[in-house]
Amino acid sequence: MHPTNHHSATCRQPGGLKLYTHAAQTSWKALEENCFVTEGLSSMSISFTLHILYYNIMKKISQQCHKEIIQKLKDGLSHRKIAQQYNVAIGTVSNVRKTLLAVLPKSKMGRLKKMQFHHHHFLEREFKSRTIKTVQQACQVFKERFNTNISHTTMHKELIKQHYKARVIIKRPLLTKKHRKACLLFAQTYKDWTVDDWKSIIWSDEIKINCMGSDGHCFCWLKASGLASSLIQPTLKYGSGSIMVWGCMTRAGAGKMTVIHGFMDSTIYVNILKENLQDGNPKHTSGYTKDWFRRKGIQTLPWPAQSLDLNPIEHLWGLLKHCLGQYPTAPQGQQELAIRVAKEWDKITPTDCQKLIESMPQRLRAVIKAKGSHTKY
């Protein structure tokens, strides 16, 4: 069906150019007949050009139809569906929408997000209360509570958006009220010591080193912050494929490192102390050990138990384990592990030890600030 608006047509014939203008009631068929060119004039160029001008005047819609189109737009129906339903042009629907851009919602494209607004608040609450600690746990809870399957990748991205980070749960000695009180008292007693005072100390400790890496890390998701109690996993003093080593350090560098075979009691420890000093381990403070110190005239520092934050040699063990972790293969047994430990221990420089000893004033201030509890050290 052709439009009934005004048309203009140009017909180029051998006899000249004629312009036909037809009113709205002129039919398309009549226009074609008036512009028909007969054949037979092969010696002359015959061309035919027909130009139709359309004046798309929008049909006025009723007030009721206008209101219904507005409601359909608010309901989120597409322009095409509305136009089909009310038998109007898509442009008509578009013009109606232009008058309502301030109140109409934006068009929703694609599939809805699985993580809705109330899900965000649920995650925030559960992770903050430590009810959920890992991405795997969060995905499982969502499936059980909301009947929604959330992939680990989606959950990971959502936690990143909420400014959470995957943090390692640090294993620290279990601090009782008695331990915290002793650490705080020690820090307050020696807070005025200078770096030179601390350089006169021999620092000693023992450590277990595994053949196959650490005893394992636990991860949790927390917002970026300092050391929190939820980042600490309490451990006790004692828990193969490992060896026990004892070592010490001074401002001059690392001292002698000794591999301990079997369980170290006071007798074995005294043999080691012929060249070294002590820490707060129970066997180091036994009567037999104290008597040996008294006979040798060695003055000891009253070191509080469970105070890894205060002993700088703990960071020296961390440096040693890091170097051992750079080997491409695991050691084939305890003997090879002991050889590697001795090799890496000998690489420790006096500068490494001095930097750790020089941190003692800061360590004491941190313990005082934490009221004897755990610190970042």
mmCIF file of C-alpha atoms in Angstrom:
data_model
loop_
_atom_site.group_PDB
_atom_site.id
_atom_site.type_symbol
_atom_site.label_atom_id
_atom_site.label_comp_id
_atom_site.label_asym_id
_atom_site.label_seq_id
_atom_site.Cartn_x
_atom_site.Cartn_y
_atom_site.Cartn_z
ATOM 1 C CA MET A 1 0.000 0.000 0.000
ATOM 2 C CA HIS A 2 1.381 3.401 -0.984
ATOM 3 C CA PRO A 3 1.106 6.614 1.032
ATOM 4 C CA THR A 4 -1.704 9.026 0.276
ATOM 5 C CA ASN A 5 0.330 12.174 0.964
ATOM 6 C CA HIS A 6 1.362 14.612 -1.771
ATOM 7 C CA HIS A 7 3.623 13.155 -4.473
ATOM 8 C CA SER A 8 5.673 14.782 -7.198
ATOM 9 C CA ALA A 9 7.000 12.894 -10.212
ATOM 10 C CA THR A 10 9.295 13.853 -13.085
ATOM 11 C CA CYS A 11 8.948 12.038 -16.436
ATOM 12 C CA ARG A 12 11.668 12.570 -19.059
ATOM 13 C CA GLN A 13 10.277 11.706 -22.540
ATOM 14 C CA PRO A 14 11.469 12.461 -26.063
ATOM 15 C CA GLY A 15 8.992 15.260 -26.275
ATOM 16 C CA GLY A 16 10.302 17.126 -23.290
ATOM 17 C CA LEU A 17 10.091 17.241 -19.497
ATOM 18 C CA LYS A 18 6.749 17.114 -17.742
ATOM 19 C CA LEU A 19 6.144 17.578 -14.012
ATOM 20 C CA TYR A 20 3.163 15.836 -12.486
ATOM 21 C CA THR A 21 1.872 16.944 -9.128
ATOM 22 C CA HIS A 22 -0.937 14.948 -7.609
ATOM 23 C CA ALA A 23 -3.090 15.691 -4.691
ATOM 24 C CA ALA A 24 -3.460 13.356 -1.760
ATOM 25 C CA GLN A 25 -6.356 11.529 -3.422
ATOM 26 C CA THR A 26 -4.277 10.680 -6.522
ATOM 27 C CA SER A 27 -3.533 6.984 -6.628
ATOM 28 C CA TRP A 28 -0.066 5.532 -7.096
ATOM 29 C CA LYS A 29 -1.246 3.549 -10.097
ATOM 30 C CA ALA A 30 -2.468 6.695 -11.889
ATOM 31 C CA LEU A 31 0.896 8.350 -11.308
ATOM 32 C CA GLU A 32 2.718 5.382 -12.831
ATOM 33 C CA GLU A 33 0.408 5.457 -15.876
ATOM 34 C CA ASN A 34 1.001 9.168 -16.450
ATOM 35 C CA CYS A 35 4.752 8.645 -16.406
ATOM 36 C CA PHE A 36 4.733 5.604 -18.716
ATOM 37 C CA VAL A 37 7.180 5.842 -21.709
ATOM 38 C CA THR A 38 6.475 3.924 -24.875
ATOM 39 C CA GLU A 39 9.142 1.897 -26.563
ATOM 40 C CA GLY A 40 10.377 2.183 -30.127
ATOM 41 C CA LEU A 41 12.614 5.254 -30.019
ATOM 42 C CA SER A 42 15.951 3.461 -30.015
ATOM 43 C CA SER A 43 17.930 6.374 -31.526
ATOM 44 C CA MET A 44 17.159 8.628 -28.622
ATOM 45 C CA SER A 45 18.170 8.319 -25.019
ATOM 46 C CA ILE A 46 15.166 7.512 -22.905
ATOM 47 C CA SER A 47 15.361 7.860 -19.179
ATOM 48 C CA PHE A 48 12.806 7.785 -16.477
ATOM 49 C CA THR A 49 13.176 9.325 -13.051
ATOM 50 C CA LEU A 50 10.577 9.138 -10.391
ATOM 51 C CA HIS A 51 10.951 11.084 -7.168
ATOM 52 C CA ILE A 52 8.495 10.539 -4.373
ATOM 53 C CA LEU A 53 8.510 12.818 -1.371
ATOM 54 C CA TYR A 54 7.072 11.376 1.811
ATOM 55 C CA TYR A 55 5.812 13.682 4.487
ATOM 56 C CA ASN A 56 5.655 11.529 7.587
ATOM 57 C CA ILE A 57 3.134 13.377 9.647
ATOM 58 C CA MET A 58 2.712 11.532 13.012
ATOM 59 C CA LYS A 59 -0.842 10.507 13.618
ATOM 60 C CA LYS A 60 -2.207 12.063 16.796
ATOM 61 C CA ILE A 61 -2.881 9.478 19.482
ATOM 62 C CA SER A 62 -5.583 9.647 22.128
ATOM 63 C CA GLN A 63 -4.925 10.751 25.667
ATOM 64 C CA GLN A 64 -5.724 7.264 26.958
ATOM 65 C CA CYS A 65 -3.298 5.667 24.512
ATOM 66 C CA HIS A 66 -0.636 8.182 25.541
ATOM 67 C CA LYS A 67 -1.051 7.246 29.205
ATOM 68 C CA GLU A 68 -0.903 3.544 28.454
ATOM 69 C CA ILE A 69 2.284 3.948 26.407
ATOM 70 C CA ILE A 70 3.854 5.821 29.326
ATOM 71 C CA GLN A 71 2.947 2.981 31.682
ATOM 72 C CA LYS A 72 4.368 0.372 29.305
ATOM 73 C CA LEU A 73 7.598 2.343 29.077
ATOM 74 C CA LYS A 74 7.825 2.443 32.864
ATOM 75 C CA ASP A 75 7.254 -1.312 32.949
ATOM 76 C CA GLY A 76 10.313 -1.751 30.762
ATOM 77 C CA LEU A 77 8.704 -2.905 27.498
ATOM 78 C CA SER A 78 10.667 -2.254 24.322
ATOM 79 C CA HIS A 79 9.643 0.415 21.838
ATOM 80 C CA ARG A 80 8.938 -2.204 19.183
ATOM 81 C CA LYS A 81 6.565 -4.232 21.357
ATOM 82 C CA ILE A 82 4.664 -1.125 22.449
ATOM 83 C CA ALA A 83 4.353 0.051 18.848
ATOM 84 C CA GLN A 84 2.981 -3.334 17.785
ATOM 85 C CA GLN A 85 0.539 -3.482 20.675
ATOM 86 C CA TYR A 86 -0.992 -0.042 20.020
ATOM 87 C CA ASN A 87 -0.538 -0.030 16.233
ATOM 88 C CA VAL A 88 1.575 3.130 16.216
ATOM 89 C CA ALA A 89 4.967 3.970 14.769
ATOM 90 C CA ILE A 90 8.126 3.276 16.760
ATOM 91 C CA GLY A 91 8.946 6.949 16.377
ATOM 92 C CA THR A 92 5.722 7.809 18.174
ATOM 93 C CA VAL A 93 6.767 5.715 21.157
ATOM 94 C CA SER A 94 10.229 7.270 21.042
ATOM 95 C CA ASN A 95 8.781 10.789 21.082
ATOM 96 C CA VAL A 96 6.648 9.928 24.089
ATOM 97 C CA ARG A 97 9.698 8.631 25.896
ATOM 98 C CA LYS A 98 11.687 11.808 25.183
ATOM 99 C CA THR A 99 9.205 13.772 27.258
ATOM 100 C CA LEU A 100 9.724 11.411 30.204
ATOM 101 C CA LEU A 101 13.496 10.846 30.293
ATOM 102 C CA ALA A 102 13.748 12.308 33.788
ATOM 103 C CA VAL A 103 11.319 9.816 35.338
ATOM 104 C CA LEU A 104 11.743 6.690 33.236
ATOM 105 C CA PRO A 105 14.326 4.069 34.267
ATOM 106 C CA LYS A 106 17.226 3.370 31.960
ATOM 107 C CA SER A 107 16.831 0.443 29.630
ATOM 108 C CA LYS A 108 18.056 -2.789 31.205
ATOM 109 C CA MET A 109 20.390 -4.625 28.894
ATOM 110 C CA GLY A 110 21.399 -8.262 29.219
ATOM 111 C CA ARG A 111 21.103 -10.747 32.075
ATOM 112 C CA LEU A 112 20.638 -9.523 35.640
ATOM 113 C CA LYS A 113 23.599 -9.746 37.988
ATOM 114 C CA LYS A 114 23.672 -12.722 40.310
ATOM 115 C CA MET A 115 25.069 -10.584 43.113
ATOM 116 C CA GLN A 116 22.169 -8.352 44.112
ATOM 117 C CA PHE A 117 22.185 -5.452 46.560
ATOM 118 C CA HIS A 118 21.103 -7.534 49.569
ATOM 119 C CA HIS A 119 23.831 -10.067 48.776
ATOM 120 C CA HIS A 120 26.481 -7.373 49.238
ATOM 121 C CA HIS A 121 25.232 -6.585 52.747
ATOM 122 C CA PHE A 122 25.093 -10.287 53.577
ATOM 123 C CA LEU A 123 28.733 -10.762 52.536
ATOM 124 C CA GLU A 124 29.836 -7.704 54.478
ATOM 125 C CA ARG A 125 28.132 -8.936 57.649
ATOM 126 C CA GLU A 126 29.303 -12.556 57.434
ATOM 127 C CA PHE A 127 32.943 -11.778 56.644
ATOM 128 C CA LYS A 128 33.103 -9.072 59.291
ATOM 129 C CA SER A 129 31.789 -11.454 61.949
ATOM 130 C CA ARG A 130 34.232 -14.145 60.703
ATOM 131 C CA THR A 131 31.311 -16.552 60.119
ATOM 132 C CA ILE A 132 32.635 -16.935 56.568
ATOM 133 C CA LYS A 133 36.388 -16.844 56.001
ATOM 134 C CA THR A 134 37.070 -18.135 52.481
ATOM 135 C CA VAL A 135 35.699 -17.805 48.952
ATOM 136 C CA GLN A 136 34.788 -21.501 48.939
ATOM 137 C CA GLN A 137 32.734 -21.123 52.118
ATOM 138 C CA ALA A 138 30.954 -18.052 50.725
ATOM 139 C CA CYS A 139 29.953 -19.880 47.520
ATOM 140 C CA GLN A 140 28.623 -22.821 49.531
ATOM 141 C CA VAL A 141 26.598 -20.570 51.852
ATOM 142 C CA PHE A 142 25.071 -18.728 48.880
ATOM 143 C CA LYS A 143 23.987 -22.025 47.353
ATOM 144 C CA GLU A 144 22.375 -23.210 50.580
ATOM 145 C CA ARG A 145 20.773 -19.948 51.678
ATOM 146 C CA PHE A 146 19.849 -18.188 48.431
ATOM 147 C CA ASN A 147 19.733 -21.206 46.090
ATOM 148 C CA THR A 148 22.171 -19.308 43.872
ATOM 149 C CA ASN A 149 25.233 -20.793 42.236
ATOM 150 C CA ILE A 150 28.034 -18.221 42.435
ATOM 151 C CA SER A 151 31.351 -19.079 40.818
ATOM 152 C CA HIS A 152 34.591 -18.636 42.739
ATOM 153 C CA THR A 153 35.680 -16.004 40.209
ATOM 154 C CA THR A 154 32.524 -13.925 40.734
ATOM 155 C CA MET A 155 32.829 -14.173 44.507
ATOM 156 C CA HIS A 156 36.510 -13.236 44.326
ATOM 157 C CA LYS A 157 35.719 -10.130 42.244
ATOM 158 C CA GLU A 158 32.957 -9.105 44.643
ATOM 159 C CA LEU A 159 35.282 -9.310 47.638
ATOM 160 C CA ILE A 160 37.853 -7.215 45.776
ATOM 161 C CA LYS A 161 35.156 -4.581 45.102
ATOM 162 C CA GLN A 162 34.369 -4.486 48.819
ATOM 163 C CA HIS A 163 38.079 -3.829 49.553
ATOM 164 C CA TYR A 164 38.848 -7.261 51.007
ATOM 165 C CA LYS A 165 42.223 -8.936 50.633
ATOM 166 C CA ALA A 166 43.307 -12.560 50.993
ATOM 167 C CA ARG A 167 45.467 -12.598 54.095
ATOM 168 C CA VAL A 168 47.572 -15.377 55.578
ATOM 169 C CA ILE A 169 46.499 -16.430 59.057
ATOM 170 C CA ILE A 170 49.689 -16.006 61.037
ATOM 171 C CA LYS A 171 50.717 -18.716 63.466
ATOM 172 C CA ARG A 172 51.759 -17.146 66.748
ATOM 173 C CA PRO A 173 52.307 -18.550 70.244
ATOM 174 C CA LEU A 174 49.218 -18.695 72.406
ATOM 175 C CA LEU A 175 49.382 -15.691 74.749
ATOM 176 C CA THR A 176 47.689 -16.006 78.098
ATOM 177 C CA LYS A 177 47.052 -13.079 80.398
ATOM 178 C CA LYS A 178 50.229 -14.021 82.264
ATOM 179 C CA HIS A 179 52.268 -13.984 79.046
ATOM 180 C CA ARG A 180 50.942 -10.584 77.969
ATOM 181 C CA LYS A 181 51.676 -9.125 81.377
ATOM 182 C CA ALA A 182 55.258 -10.446 81.294
ATOM 183 C CA CYS A 183 55.873 -9.107 77.763
ATOM 184 C CA LEU A 184 54.513 -5.691 78.687
ATOM 185 C CA LEU A 185 56.630 -5.563 81.838
ATOM 186 C CA PHE A 186 59.755 -6.502 79.865
ATOM 187 C CA ALA A 187 59.079 -3.826 77.234
ATOM 188 C CA GLN A 188 58.496 -1.142 79.857
ATOM 189 C CA THR A 189 61.642 -2.160 81.747
ATOM 190 C CA TYR A 190 63.968 -1.951 78.740
ATOM 191 C CA LYS A 191 62.249 0.758 76.683
ATOM 192 C CA ASP A 192 65.079 3.215 77.426
ATOM 193 C CA TRP A 193 67.836 0.934 76.168
ATOM 194 C CA THR A 194 69.709 2.268 73.172
ATOM 195 C CA VAL A 195 70.680 0.354 70.055
ATOM 196 C CA ASP A 196 74.222 0.057 71.412
ATOM 197 C CA ASP A 197 72.865 -1.592 74.556
ATOM 198 C CA TRP A 198 71.052 -4.206 72.480
ATOM 199 C CA LYS A 199 74.154 -4.836 70.381
ATOM 200 C CA SER A 200 75.852 -6.282 73.461
ATOM 201 C CA ILE A 201 73.337 -9.156 73.584
ATOM 202 C CA ILE A 202 73.763 -12.625 72.089
ATOM 203 C CA TRP A 203 70.427 -13.693 70.603
ATOM 204 C CA SER A 204 69.644 -17.406 70.528
ATOM 205 C CA ASP A 205 66.761 -19.646 69.518
ATOM 206 C CA GLU A 206 65.898 -23.005 67.967
ATOM 207 C CA ILE A 207 63.617 -23.736 65.035
ATOM 208 C CA LYS A 208 62.110 -26.723 63.244
ATOM 209 C CA ILE A 209 62.761 -26.829 59.505
ATOM 210 C CA ASN A 210 60.730 -29.165 57.304
ATOM 211 C CA CYS A 211 61.970 -31.007 54.257
ATOM 212 C CA MET A 212 58.754 -30.224 52.364
ATOM 213 C CA GLY A 213 58.177 -26.573 53.179
ATOM 214 C CA SER A 214 56.115 -25.085 55.978
ATOM 215 C CA ASP A 215 53.451 -26.741 58.094
ATOM 216 C CA GLY A 216 50.903 -24.989 55.910
ATOM 217 C CA HIS A 217 49.299 -21.575 55.589
ATOM 218 C CA CYS A 218 45.673 -20.771 56.279
ATOM 219 C CA PHE A 219 44.060 -17.962 54.314
ATOM 220 C CA CYS A 220 41.152 -15.680 55.116
ATOM 221 C CA TRP A 221 39.583 -12.587 53.566
ATOM 222 C CA LEU A 222 39.814 -9.337 55.500
ATOM 223 C CA LYS A 223 39.641 -5.666 54.688
ATOM 224 C CA ALA A 224 43.021 -3.957 54.473
ATOM 225 C CA SER A 225 44.126 -3.150 58.028
ATOM 226 C CA GLY A 226 46.835 -3.830 60.547
ATOM 227 C CA LEU A 227 47.363 -7.028 62.495
ATOM 228 C CA ALA A 228 44.026 -8.356 63.777
ATOM 229 C CA SER A 229 43.337 -11.134 66.255
ATOM 230 C CA SER A 230 41.497 -13.033 63.507
ATOM 231 C CA LEU A 231 44.779 -13.195 61.565
ATOM 232 C CA ILE A 232 46.487 -15.161 64.320
ATOM 233 C CA GLN A 233 46.296 -18.918 64.723
ATOM 234 C CA PRO A 234 47.524 -19.900 68.217
ATOM 235 C CA THR A 235 50.247 -22.563 68.438
ATOM 236 C CA LEU A 236 51.858 -24.385 71.320
ATOM 237 C CA LYS A 237 55.601 -24.766 71.911
ATOM 238 C CA TYR A 238 55.780 -28.288 70.461
ATOM 239 C CA GLY A 239 53.774 -29.941 67.743
ATOM 240 C CA SER A 240 59.412 -35.948 60.025
ATOM 241 C CA GLY A 241 60.795 -34.955 57.467
ATOM 242 C CA SER A 242 62.257 -32.185 59.551
ATOM 243 C CA ILE A 243 65.255 -31.235 61.632
ATOM 244 C CA MET A 244 65.675 -29.090 64.720
ATOM 245 C CA VAL A 245 68.443 -26.506 64.611
ATOM 246 C CA TRP A 246 69.773 -24.079 67.175
ATOM 247 C CA GLY A 247 71.528 -20.860 66.335
ATOM 248 C CA CYS A 248 72.498 -17.472 67.641
ATOM 249 C CA MET A 249 73.475 -14.060 66.343
ATOM 250 C CA THR A 250 75.271 -10.938 67.505
ATOM 251 C CA ARG A 251 76.070 -7.592 65.938
ATOM 252 C CA ALA A 252 79.137 -9.304 64.443
ATOM 253 C CA GLY A 253 76.959 -11.731 62.485
ATOM 254 C CA ALA A 254 75.468 -15.194 62.803
ATOM 255 C CA GLY A 255 77.011 -17.494 65.389
ATOM 256 C CA LYS A 256 77.414 -21.229 65.304
ATOM 257 C CA MET A 257 74.438 -23.227 64.028
ATOM 258 C CA THR A 258 73.858 -26.652 65.604
ATOM 259 C CA VAL A 259 71.619 -29.467 64.372
ATOM 260 C CA ILE A 260 69.813 -31.075 67.303
ATOM 261 C CA HIS A 261 69.412 -34.839 67.053
ATOM 262 C CA GLY A 262 66.470 -36.115 69.033
ATOM 263 C CA PHE A 263 64.884 -34.250 71.930
ATOM 264 C CA MET A 264 66.947 -31.453 73.417
ATOM 265 C CA ASP A 265 67.063 -31.572 77.213
ATOM 266 C CA SER A 266 69.049 -29.484 79.675
ATOM 267 C CA THR A 267 72.171 -31.601 79.327
ATOM 268 C CA ILE A 268 72.294 -31.258 75.550
ATOM 269 C CA TYR A 269 71.479 -27.568 75.808
ATOM 270 C CA VAL A 270 74.320 -26.922 78.256
ATOM 271 C CA ASN A 271 76.715 -28.537 75.804
ATOM 272 C CA ILE A 272 75.511 -26.134 73.127
ATOM 273 C CA LEU A 273 75.765 -23.160 75.483
ATOM 274 C CA LYS A 274 79.481 -23.617 75.910
ATOM 275 C CA GLU A 275 79.731 -21.123 73.089
ATOM 276 C CA ASN A 276 76.290 -19.456 73.163
ATOM 277 C CA LEU A 277 73.492 -18.033 75.334
ATOM 278 C CA GLN A 278 69.801 -18.756 76.040
ATOM 279 C CA ASP A 279 66.207 -17.707 75.432
ATOM 280 C CA GLY A 280 63.036 -18.249 77.480
ATOM 281 C CA ASN A 281 62.491 -21.913 76.630
ATOM 282 C CA PRO A 282 61.610 -24.020 79.745
ATOM 283 C CA LYS A 283 64.623 -26.303 79.371
ATOM 284 C CA HIS A 284 66.866 -23.243 79.105
ATOM 285 C CA THR A 285 65.756 -22.061 82.553
ATOM 286 C CA SER A 286 66.028 -25.375 84.378
ATOM 287 C CA GLY A 287 68.086 -25.686 87.564
ATOM 288 C CA TYR A 288 70.859 -27.580 85.765
ATOM 289 C CA THR A 289 71.153 -24.854 83.143
ATOM 290 C CA LYS A 290 71.047 -22.015 85.673
ATOM 291 C CA ASP A 291 73.752 -23.689 87.712
ATOM 292 C CA TRP A 292 75.955 -23.916 84.618
ATOM 293 C CA PHE A 293 75.474 -20.204 83.909
ATOM 294 C CA ARG A 294 76.285 -19.341 87.509
ATOM 295 C CA ARG A 295 79.457 -21.402 87.475
ATOM 296 C CA LYS A 296 80.553 -19.836 84.183
ATOM 297 C CA GLY A 297 79.762 -16.324 85.359
ATOM 298 C CA ILE A 298 77.403 -15.626 82.440
ATOM 299 C CA GLN A 299 74.753 -12.981 83.041
ATOM 300 C CA THR A 300 71.383 -13.780 81.452
ATOM 301 C CA LEU A 301 68.590 -11.480 80.362
ATOM 302 C CA PRO A 302 65.211 -12.383 81.952
ATOM 303 C CA TRP A 303 63.416 -13.101 78.715
ATOM 304 C CA PRO A 304 59.590 -13.454 78.794
ATOM 305 C CA ALA A 305 58.118 -16.690 77.467
ATOM 306 C CA GLN A 306 56.080 -16.775 74.231
ATOM 307 C CA SER A 307 57.607 -13.469 73.109
ATOM 308 C CA LEU A 308 58.504 -14.081 69.479
ATOM 309 C CA ASP A 309 57.698 -10.452 68.658
ATOM 310 C CA LEU A 310 60.604 -9.328 70.820
ATOM 311 C CA ASN A 311 63.293 -11.701 69.584
ATOM 312 C CA PRO A 312 64.875 -10.389 66.357
ATOM 313 C CA ILE A 313 66.430 -13.767 65.562
ATOM 314 C CA GLU A 314 62.936 -14.962 64.599
ATOM 315 C CA HIS A 315 63.253 -12.858 61.455
ATOM 316 C CA LEU A 316 66.632 -14.433 60.804
ATOM 317 C CA TRP A 317 64.903 -17.822 60.689
ATOM 318 C CA GLY A 318 62.464 -16.349 58.203
ATOM 319 C CA LEU A 319 65.352 -15.242 55.996
ATOM 320 C CA LEU A 320 66.893 -18.714 56.256
ATOM 321 C CA LYS A 321 63.652 -20.457 55.274
ATOM 322 C CA HIS A 322 63.205 -18.087 52.355
ATOM 323 C CA CYS A 323 66.646 -19.022 51.032
ATOM 324 C CA LEU A 324 65.870 -22.726 51.465
ATOM 325 C CA GLY A 325 62.664 -22.240 49.497
ATOM 326 C CA GLN A 326 64.632 -21.059 46.453
ATOM 327 C CA TYR A 327 65.978 -24.561 45.785
ATOM 328 C CA PRO A 328 64.275 -26.119 42.730
ATOM 329 C CA THR A 329 63.831 -29.512 44.410
ATOM 330 C CA ALA A 330 63.104 -30.691 47.939
ATOM 331 C CA PRO A 331 65.974 -32.267 49.904
ATOM 332 C CA GLN A 332 66.186 -36.047 49.821
ATOM 333 C CA GLY A 333 66.097 -36.615 53.543
ATOM 334 C CA GLN A 334 67.219 -34.933 56.732
ATOM 335 C CA GLN A 335 70.924 -35.179 55.970
ATOM 336 C CA GLU A 336 70.660 -33.190 52.748
ATOM 337 C CA LEU A 337 68.380 -30.690 54.498
ATOM 338 C CA ALA A 338 70.984 -30.164 57.231
ATOM 339 C CA ILE A 339 73.658 -29.530 54.578
ATOM 340 C CA ARG A 340 71.482 -26.917 52.881
ATOM 341 C CA VAL A 341 70.674 -25.232 56.189
ATOM 342 C CA ALA A 342 74.356 -24.973 57.112
ATOM 343 C CA LYS A 343 75.196 -23.586 53.664
ATOM 344 C CA GLU A 344 72.523 -20.877 53.774
ATOM 345 C CA TRP A 345 73.275 -20.036 57.410
ATOM 346 C CA ASP A 346 76.869 -19.258 56.501
ATOM 347 C CA LYS A 347 75.625 -16.753 53.895
ATOM 348 C CA ILE A 348 74.010 -14.536 56.547
ATOM 349 C CA THR A 349 75.975 -11.279 56.790
ATOM 350 C CA PRO A 350 76.683 -9.032 59.799
ATOM 351 C CA THR A 351 74.539 -6.363 58.119
ATOM 352 C CA ASP A 352 71.535 -8.698 58.199
ATOM 353 C CA CYS A 353 71.970 -9.212 61.934
ATOM 354 C CA GLN A 354 72.629 -5.545 62.716
ATOM 355 C CA LYS A 355 69.429 -4.419 60.976
ATOM 356 C CA LEU A 356 67.401 -6.822 63.090
ATOM 357 C CA ILE A 357 69.080 -5.809 66.353
ATOM 358 C CA GLU A 358 68.585 -2.117 65.545
ATOM 359 C CA SER A 359 64.826 -2.734 65.402
ATOM 360 C CA MET A 360 64.618 -3.533 69.135
ATOM 361 C CA PRO A 361 63.507 -0.037 70.278
ATOM 362 C CA GLN A 362 60.650 -0.125 67.756
ATOM 363 C CA ARG A 363 59.707 -3.647 68.859
ATOM 364 C CA LEU A 364 59.444 -2.574 72.488
ATOM 365 C CA ARG A 365 57.293 0.429 71.604
ATOM 366 C CA ALA A 366 55.002 -1.817 69.545
ATOM 367 C CA VAL A 367 54.593 -4.253 72.465
ATOM 368 C CA ILE A 368 53.769 -1.385 74.828
ATOM 369 C CA LYS A 369 51.213 -0.030 72.360
ATOM 370 C CA ALA A 370 49.670 -3.515 72.024
ATOM 371 C CA LYS A 371 49.648 -3.879 75.840
ATOM 372 C CA GLY A 372 51.750 -7.026 75.688
ATOM 373 C CA SER A 373 49.775 -8.663 72.897
ATOM 374 C CA HIS A 374 50.903 -9.591 69.377
ATOM 375 C CA THR A 375 52.468 -6.959 67.121
ATOM 376 C CA LYS A 376 53.362 -6.773 63.439
ATOM 377 C CA TYR A 377 56.805 -8.139 64.300
#
